[in-house]
CSV table of C-alpha atoms in Angstrom, one decimal:
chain,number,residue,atom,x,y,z
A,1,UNK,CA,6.6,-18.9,16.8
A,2,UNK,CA,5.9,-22.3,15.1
A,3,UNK,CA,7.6,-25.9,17.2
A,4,UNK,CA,8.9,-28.4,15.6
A,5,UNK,CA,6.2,-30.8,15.1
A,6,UNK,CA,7.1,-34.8,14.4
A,7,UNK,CA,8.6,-36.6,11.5
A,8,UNK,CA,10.3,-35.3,8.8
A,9,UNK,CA,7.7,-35.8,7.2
A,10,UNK,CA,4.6,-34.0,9.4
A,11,UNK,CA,7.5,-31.1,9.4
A,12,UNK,CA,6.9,-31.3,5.3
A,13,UNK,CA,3.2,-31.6,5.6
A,14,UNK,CA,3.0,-28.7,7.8
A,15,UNK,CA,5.4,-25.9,6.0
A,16,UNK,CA,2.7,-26.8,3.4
A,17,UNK,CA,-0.1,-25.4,4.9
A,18,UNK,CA,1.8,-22.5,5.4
A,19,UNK,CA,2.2,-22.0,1.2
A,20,UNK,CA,-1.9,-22.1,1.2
A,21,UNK,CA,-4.1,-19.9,0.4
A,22,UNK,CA,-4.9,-17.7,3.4
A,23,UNK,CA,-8.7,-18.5,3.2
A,24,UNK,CA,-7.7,-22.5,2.6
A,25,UNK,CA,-5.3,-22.4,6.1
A,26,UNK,CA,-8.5,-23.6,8.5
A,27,UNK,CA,-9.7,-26.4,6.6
A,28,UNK,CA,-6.5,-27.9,5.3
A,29,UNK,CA,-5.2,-27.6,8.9
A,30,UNK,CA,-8.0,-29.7,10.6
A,31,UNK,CA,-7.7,-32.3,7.5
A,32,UNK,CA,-3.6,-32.7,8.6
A,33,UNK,CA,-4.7,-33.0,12.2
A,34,UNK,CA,-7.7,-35.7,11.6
A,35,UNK,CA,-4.7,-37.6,9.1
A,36,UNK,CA,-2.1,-37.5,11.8
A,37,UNK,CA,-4.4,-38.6,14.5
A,38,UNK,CA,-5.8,-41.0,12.2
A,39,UNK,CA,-2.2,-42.6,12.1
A,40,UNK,CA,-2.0,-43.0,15.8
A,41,UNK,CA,0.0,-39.6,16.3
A,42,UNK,CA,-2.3,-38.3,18.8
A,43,UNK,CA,0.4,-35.5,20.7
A,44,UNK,CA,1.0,-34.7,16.9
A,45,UNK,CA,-2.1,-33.9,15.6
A,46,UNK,CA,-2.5,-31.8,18.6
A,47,UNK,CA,0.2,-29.8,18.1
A,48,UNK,CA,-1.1,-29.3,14.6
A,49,UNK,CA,-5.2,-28.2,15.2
A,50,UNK,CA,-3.4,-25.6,17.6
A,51,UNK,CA,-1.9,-23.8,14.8
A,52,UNK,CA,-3.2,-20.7,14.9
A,53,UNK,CA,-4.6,-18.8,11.0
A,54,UNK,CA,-2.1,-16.4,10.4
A,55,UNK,CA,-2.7,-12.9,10.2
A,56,UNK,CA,-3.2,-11.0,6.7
A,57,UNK,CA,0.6,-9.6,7.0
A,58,UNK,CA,2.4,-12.4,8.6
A,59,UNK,CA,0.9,-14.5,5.5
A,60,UNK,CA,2.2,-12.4,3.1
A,61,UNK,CA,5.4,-12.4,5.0
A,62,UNK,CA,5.5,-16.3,4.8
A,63,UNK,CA,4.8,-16.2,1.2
A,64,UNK,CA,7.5,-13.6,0.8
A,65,UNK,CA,9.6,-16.6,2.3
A,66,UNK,CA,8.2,-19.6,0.1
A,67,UNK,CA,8.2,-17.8,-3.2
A,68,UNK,CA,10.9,-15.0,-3.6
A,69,UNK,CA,13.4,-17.2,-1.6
A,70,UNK,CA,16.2,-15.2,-2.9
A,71,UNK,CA,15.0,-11.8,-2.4
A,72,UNK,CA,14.0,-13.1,1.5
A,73,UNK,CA,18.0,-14.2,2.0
A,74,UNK,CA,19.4,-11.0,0.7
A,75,UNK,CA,17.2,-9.1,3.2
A,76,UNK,CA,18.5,-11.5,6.6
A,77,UNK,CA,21.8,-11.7,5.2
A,78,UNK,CA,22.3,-7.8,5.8
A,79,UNK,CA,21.5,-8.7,9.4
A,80,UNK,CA,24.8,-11.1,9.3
A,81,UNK,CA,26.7,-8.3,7.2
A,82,UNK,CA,26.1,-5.6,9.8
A,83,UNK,CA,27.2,-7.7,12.9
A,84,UNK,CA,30.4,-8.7,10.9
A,85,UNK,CA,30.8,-4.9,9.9
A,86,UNK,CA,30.3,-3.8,13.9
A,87,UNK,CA,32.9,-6.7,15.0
A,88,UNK,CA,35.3,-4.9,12.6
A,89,UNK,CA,34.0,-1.3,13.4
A,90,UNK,CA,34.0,-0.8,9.7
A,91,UNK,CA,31.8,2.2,9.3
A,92,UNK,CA,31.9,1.9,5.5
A,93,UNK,CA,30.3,-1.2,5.8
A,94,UNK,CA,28.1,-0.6,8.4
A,95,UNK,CA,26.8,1.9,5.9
A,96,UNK,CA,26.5,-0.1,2.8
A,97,UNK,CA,25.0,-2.8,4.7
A,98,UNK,CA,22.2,-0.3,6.1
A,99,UNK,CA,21.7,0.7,2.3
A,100,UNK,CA,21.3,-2.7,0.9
A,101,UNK,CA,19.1,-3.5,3.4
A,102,UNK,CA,17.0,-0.9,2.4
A,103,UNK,CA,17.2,-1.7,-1.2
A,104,UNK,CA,15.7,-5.1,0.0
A,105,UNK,CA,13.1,-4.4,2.3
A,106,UNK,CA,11.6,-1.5,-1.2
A,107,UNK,CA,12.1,-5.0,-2.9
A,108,UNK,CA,10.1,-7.3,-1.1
A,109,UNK,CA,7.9,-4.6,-0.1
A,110,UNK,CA,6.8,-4.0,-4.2
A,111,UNK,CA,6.7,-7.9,-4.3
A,112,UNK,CA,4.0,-8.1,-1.2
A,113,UNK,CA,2.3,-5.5,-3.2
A,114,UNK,CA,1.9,-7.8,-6.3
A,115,UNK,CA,1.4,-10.8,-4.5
A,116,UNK,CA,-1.7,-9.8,-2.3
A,117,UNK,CA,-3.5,-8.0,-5.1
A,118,UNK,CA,-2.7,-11.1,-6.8
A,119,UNK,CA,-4.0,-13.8,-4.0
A,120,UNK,CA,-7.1,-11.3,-3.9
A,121,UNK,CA,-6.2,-9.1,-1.2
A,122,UNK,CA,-6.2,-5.1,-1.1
A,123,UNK,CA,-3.4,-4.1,1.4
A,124,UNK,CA,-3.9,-1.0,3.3
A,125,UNK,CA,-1.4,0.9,4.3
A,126,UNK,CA,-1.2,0.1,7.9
A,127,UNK,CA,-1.3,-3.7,6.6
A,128,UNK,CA,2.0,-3.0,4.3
A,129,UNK,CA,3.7,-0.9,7.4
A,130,UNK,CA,3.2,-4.0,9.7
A,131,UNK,CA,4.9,-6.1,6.8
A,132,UNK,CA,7.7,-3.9,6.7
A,133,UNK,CA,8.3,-4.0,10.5
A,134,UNK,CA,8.3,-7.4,10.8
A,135,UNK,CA,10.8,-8.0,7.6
A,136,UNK,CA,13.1,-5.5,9.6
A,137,UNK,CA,12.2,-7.2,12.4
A,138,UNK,CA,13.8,-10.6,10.9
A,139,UNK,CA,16.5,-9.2,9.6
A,140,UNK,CA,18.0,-8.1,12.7
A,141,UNK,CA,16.6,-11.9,14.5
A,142,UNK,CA,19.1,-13.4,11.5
A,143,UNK,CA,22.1,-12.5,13.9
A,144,UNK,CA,20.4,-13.6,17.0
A,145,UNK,CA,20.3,-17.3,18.4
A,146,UNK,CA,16.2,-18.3,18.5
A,147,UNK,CA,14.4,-16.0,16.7
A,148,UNK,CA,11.6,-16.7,14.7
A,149,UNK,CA,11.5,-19.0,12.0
A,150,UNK,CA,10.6,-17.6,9.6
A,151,UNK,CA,8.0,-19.3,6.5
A,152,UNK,CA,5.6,-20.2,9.6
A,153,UNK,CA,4.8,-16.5,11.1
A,154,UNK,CA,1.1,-16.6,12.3
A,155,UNK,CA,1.7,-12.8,13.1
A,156,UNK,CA,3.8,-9.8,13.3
A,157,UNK,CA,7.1,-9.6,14.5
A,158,UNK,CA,8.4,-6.9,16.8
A,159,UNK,CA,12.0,-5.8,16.1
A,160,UNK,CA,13.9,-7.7,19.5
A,161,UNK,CA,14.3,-6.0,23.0
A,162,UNK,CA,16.9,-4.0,24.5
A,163,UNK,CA,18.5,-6.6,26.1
A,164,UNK,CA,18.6,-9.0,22.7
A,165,UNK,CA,19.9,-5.8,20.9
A,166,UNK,CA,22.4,-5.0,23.8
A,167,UNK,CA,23.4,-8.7,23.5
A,168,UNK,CA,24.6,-7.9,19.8
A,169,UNK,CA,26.2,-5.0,20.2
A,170,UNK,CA,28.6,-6.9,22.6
A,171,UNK,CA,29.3,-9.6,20.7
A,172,UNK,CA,30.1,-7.1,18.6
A,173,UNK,CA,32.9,-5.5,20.1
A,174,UNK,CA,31.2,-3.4,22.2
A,175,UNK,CA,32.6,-3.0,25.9
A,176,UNK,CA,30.2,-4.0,28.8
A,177,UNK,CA,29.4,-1.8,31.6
A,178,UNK,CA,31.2,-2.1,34.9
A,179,UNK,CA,29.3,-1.7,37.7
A,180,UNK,CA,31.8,-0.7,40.6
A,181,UNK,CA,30.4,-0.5,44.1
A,182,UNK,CA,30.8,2.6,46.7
A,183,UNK,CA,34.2,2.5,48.7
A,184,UNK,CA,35.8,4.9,51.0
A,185,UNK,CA,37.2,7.9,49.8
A,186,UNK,CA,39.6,6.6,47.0
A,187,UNK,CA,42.8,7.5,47.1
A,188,UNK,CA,44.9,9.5,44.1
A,189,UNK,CA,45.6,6.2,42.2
A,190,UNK,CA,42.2,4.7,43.2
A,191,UNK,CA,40.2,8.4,42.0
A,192,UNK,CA,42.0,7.8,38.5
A,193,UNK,CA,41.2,4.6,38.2
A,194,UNK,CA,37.4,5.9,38.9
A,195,UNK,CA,37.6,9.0,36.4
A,196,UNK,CA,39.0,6.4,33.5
A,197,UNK,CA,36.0,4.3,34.3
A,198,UNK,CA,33.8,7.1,33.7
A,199,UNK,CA,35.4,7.8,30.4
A,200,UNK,CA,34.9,4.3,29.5
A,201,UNK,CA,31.1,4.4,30.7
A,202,UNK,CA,30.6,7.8,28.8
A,203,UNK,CA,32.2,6.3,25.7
A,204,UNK,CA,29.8,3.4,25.3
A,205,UNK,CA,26.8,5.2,25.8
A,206,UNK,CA,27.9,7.4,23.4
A,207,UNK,CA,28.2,4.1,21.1
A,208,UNK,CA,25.0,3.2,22.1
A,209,UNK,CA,23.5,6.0,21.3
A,210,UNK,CA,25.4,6.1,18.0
A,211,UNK,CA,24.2,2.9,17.2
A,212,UNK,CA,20.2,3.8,18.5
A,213,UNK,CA,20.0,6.9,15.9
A,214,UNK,CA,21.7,4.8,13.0
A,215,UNK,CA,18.7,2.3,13.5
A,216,UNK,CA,16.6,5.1,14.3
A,217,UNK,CA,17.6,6.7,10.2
A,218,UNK,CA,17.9,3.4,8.6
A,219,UNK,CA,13.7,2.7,10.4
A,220,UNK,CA,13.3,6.7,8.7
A,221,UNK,CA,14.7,5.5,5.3
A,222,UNK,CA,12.9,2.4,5.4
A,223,UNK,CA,9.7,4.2,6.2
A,224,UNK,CA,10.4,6.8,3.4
A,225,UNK,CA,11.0,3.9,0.8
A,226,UNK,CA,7.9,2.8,1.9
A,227,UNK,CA,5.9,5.4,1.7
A,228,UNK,CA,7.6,6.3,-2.1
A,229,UNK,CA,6.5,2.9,-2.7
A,230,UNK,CA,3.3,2.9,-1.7
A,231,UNK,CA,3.0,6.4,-3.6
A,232,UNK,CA,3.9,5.1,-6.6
A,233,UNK,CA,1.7,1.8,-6.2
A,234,UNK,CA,-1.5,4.0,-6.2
A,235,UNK,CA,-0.5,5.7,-9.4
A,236,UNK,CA,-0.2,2.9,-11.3
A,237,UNK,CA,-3.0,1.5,-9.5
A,238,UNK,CA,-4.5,4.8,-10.5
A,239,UNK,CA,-3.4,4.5,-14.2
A,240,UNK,CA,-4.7,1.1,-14.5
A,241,UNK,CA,-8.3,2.4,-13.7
A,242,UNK,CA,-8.1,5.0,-15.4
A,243,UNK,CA,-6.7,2.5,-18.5
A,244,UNK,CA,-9.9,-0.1,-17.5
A,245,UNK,CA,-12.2,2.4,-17.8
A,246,UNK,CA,-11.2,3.6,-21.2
A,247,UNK,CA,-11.0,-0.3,-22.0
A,248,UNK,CA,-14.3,-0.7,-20.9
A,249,UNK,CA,-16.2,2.4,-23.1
A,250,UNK,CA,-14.5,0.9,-26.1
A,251,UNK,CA,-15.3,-2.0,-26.1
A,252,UNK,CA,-18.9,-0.4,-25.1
A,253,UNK,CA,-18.4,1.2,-28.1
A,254,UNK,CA,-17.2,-1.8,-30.5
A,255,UNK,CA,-21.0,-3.8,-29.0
A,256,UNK,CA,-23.1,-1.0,-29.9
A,257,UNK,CA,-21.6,-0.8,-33.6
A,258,UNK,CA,-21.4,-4.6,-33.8
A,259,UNK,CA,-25.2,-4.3,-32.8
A,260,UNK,CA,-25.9,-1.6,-35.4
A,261,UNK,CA,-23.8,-4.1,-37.6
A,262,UNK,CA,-25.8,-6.8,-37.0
A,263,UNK,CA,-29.0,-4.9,-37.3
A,264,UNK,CA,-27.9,-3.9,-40.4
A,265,UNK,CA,-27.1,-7.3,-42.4
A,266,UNK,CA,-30.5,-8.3,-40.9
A,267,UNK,CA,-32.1,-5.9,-42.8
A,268,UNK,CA,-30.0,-6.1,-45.9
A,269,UNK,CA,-30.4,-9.8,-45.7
A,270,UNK,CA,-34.4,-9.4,-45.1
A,271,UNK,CA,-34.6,-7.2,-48.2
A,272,UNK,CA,-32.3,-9.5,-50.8
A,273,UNK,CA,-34.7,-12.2,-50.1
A,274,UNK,CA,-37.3,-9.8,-50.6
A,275,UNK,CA,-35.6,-9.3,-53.8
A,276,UNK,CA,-35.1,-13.0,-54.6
A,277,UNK,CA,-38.5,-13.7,-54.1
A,278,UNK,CA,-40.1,-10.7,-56.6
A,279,UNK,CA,-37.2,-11.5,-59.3
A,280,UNK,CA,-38.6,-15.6,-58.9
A,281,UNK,CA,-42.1,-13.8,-59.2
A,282,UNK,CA,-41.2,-11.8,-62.1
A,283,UNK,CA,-39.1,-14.7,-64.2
A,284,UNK,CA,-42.6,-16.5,-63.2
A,285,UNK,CA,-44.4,-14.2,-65.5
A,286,UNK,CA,-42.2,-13.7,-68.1
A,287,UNK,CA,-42.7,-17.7,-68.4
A,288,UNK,CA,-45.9,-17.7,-68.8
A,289,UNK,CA,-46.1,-14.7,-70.8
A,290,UNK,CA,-44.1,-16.4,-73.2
A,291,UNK,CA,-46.0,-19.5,-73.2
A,292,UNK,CA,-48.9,-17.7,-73.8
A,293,UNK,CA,-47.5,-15.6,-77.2
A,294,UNK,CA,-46.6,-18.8,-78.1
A,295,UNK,CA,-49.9,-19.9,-78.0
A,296,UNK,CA,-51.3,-16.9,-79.2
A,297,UNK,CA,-49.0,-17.4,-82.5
A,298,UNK,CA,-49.9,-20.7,-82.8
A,299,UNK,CA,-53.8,-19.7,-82.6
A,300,UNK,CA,-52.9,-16.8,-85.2
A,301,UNK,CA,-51.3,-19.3,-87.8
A,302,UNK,CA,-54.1,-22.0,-86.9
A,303,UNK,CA,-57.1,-19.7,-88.4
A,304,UNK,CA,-54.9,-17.7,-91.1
A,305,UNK,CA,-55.0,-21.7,-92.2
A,306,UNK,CA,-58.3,-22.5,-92.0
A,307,UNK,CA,-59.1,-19.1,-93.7
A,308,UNK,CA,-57.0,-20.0,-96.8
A,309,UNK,CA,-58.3,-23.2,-96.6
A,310,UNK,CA,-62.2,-21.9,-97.1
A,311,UNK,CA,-61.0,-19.5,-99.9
């Protein structure tokens, strides 16, 4: 998990570098580091070239957190909603909060989809189930003091321990164990006392365990929704090819007639001034064809003069 680093403002500068590009996290780090350093904020800039690159999931987590803001609170705040739904022991709740947050984690999970193909990136599926896990993961944290902070993940987050998770379950409502050290032989009263112990005892694990196979079928319907979601992402994915490479042969297709197009005004334009050219030639000699009956008539008219001038 990410400290608290400086000002205000270093606290800006560095939930910035957390909105990058994963490929642009390096360098832009190491330029904050040199700037704060620069400044005279040695222990700072420390602090800062120590970041660690995120990994490819806890990235896409963070960006989850920077960009679909909304979607991100509805997921934590079923974390809050079931804790205030155990406090009241409100099963119909405890339900409908474990169905919404299902609806939100096959809601961001479709988002993560869009927005790694869209930074570049080609999730796998192990890549999308480590996603999921750690969205779970923070949606439980949003009920405990000190958990992650989320925005600045630099890698997965495991869902909290047994003793974070038996933490919330006392605080909400659930009775503690008693531990209740060996005596002498107890007496009537004393044996009672022991056997409604044991009923107490027996009755919380039996809430535990209650509790450990609800988040054991909400994990199965989250993993379910995922895998129904990654189904249907490789059909469309599948149907976009498929629509690409029909795209592509037509318009394959439209170049090779454009060609045959073009080849074919070339030649029509080769032979009209083929065409221009013989009709210049042929109004050339019908020019001088005239010009020379002219003078032909004229030569006619010229001697039938002089021969009725001699007779």
């Amino acid at each position: 998990m990410v400290k608290n680093i400086g000002t205000r403002q270093s606290q800006e500068d560095v939930d910035a570098l957390f909105t990058l590009p994963l490929a642009e996290f390096i360098g832009a780090r190491n330029a904050l580091a040199a700037r704060l350093k620069k400044a005279g904020h040695g222990d700072q800039a420390n602090q800062v070239k120590a970041l660690a690159k995120p990994s490819i999931s806890a990235w896409a987590v963070n960006q989850l957190y920077w960009q679909h803001r909304q979607a991100f609170d509805q997921l934590t705040s079923t974390g809050q909603r079931f804790r205030k739904a155990q406090t009241a022991r409100k099963v119909a709740d405890i339900h409908e909060t474990l169905d919404a947050r299902r609806e939100a984690l096959a809601h961001l999970s479709e988002l993560t989809t869009t927005l790694l193909r869209g930074a570049g990136h080609n999730p796998s599926p192990e890549t999308l189930h480590r996603i999921t896990t750690t969205l779970e993961a923070l949606s439980v944290y949003a009920s405990l003091p000190g958990g992650p902070r989320s925005g600045r993940l630099t890698q997965d987050v495991d869902p909290p321990g047994f003793d974070s998770l038996a933490s919330l379950m006392s605080g909400a409502g659930m009775p503690k164990l008693t531990l209740v050290p060996r005596t002498a032989p107890a007496s009537p009263k004393s044996a009672a006392a022991k056997v409604e112990r044991k009923k107490v005892s027996t009755g919380e694990r039996r809430r535990l365990e209650e509790a450990r196979q609800k988040r054991i079928a909400a994990a199965k319907g989250s993993l379910q929704d995922a895998k129904r979601l990654l189904s249907e992402v490789r059909a469309r994915e599948q149907r976009a090819v498929t629509a690409q490479k029909k795209a592509n042969a037509e318009e394959k297709a439209t170049e090779k007639q454009k060609r045959e197009a073009e080849q074919r005004l070339e030649k029509a334009r080769s032979a009209s001034e083929f065409a221009s050219r013989r009709a210049a030639y042929a109004t050339t000699a019908v020019d001088e064809a005239a010009k020379a009956l002219e003078d032909a008539r004229r030569a006619v008219e010229k001697a039938s003069e002089e021969l009725d001038a001699l007779i």
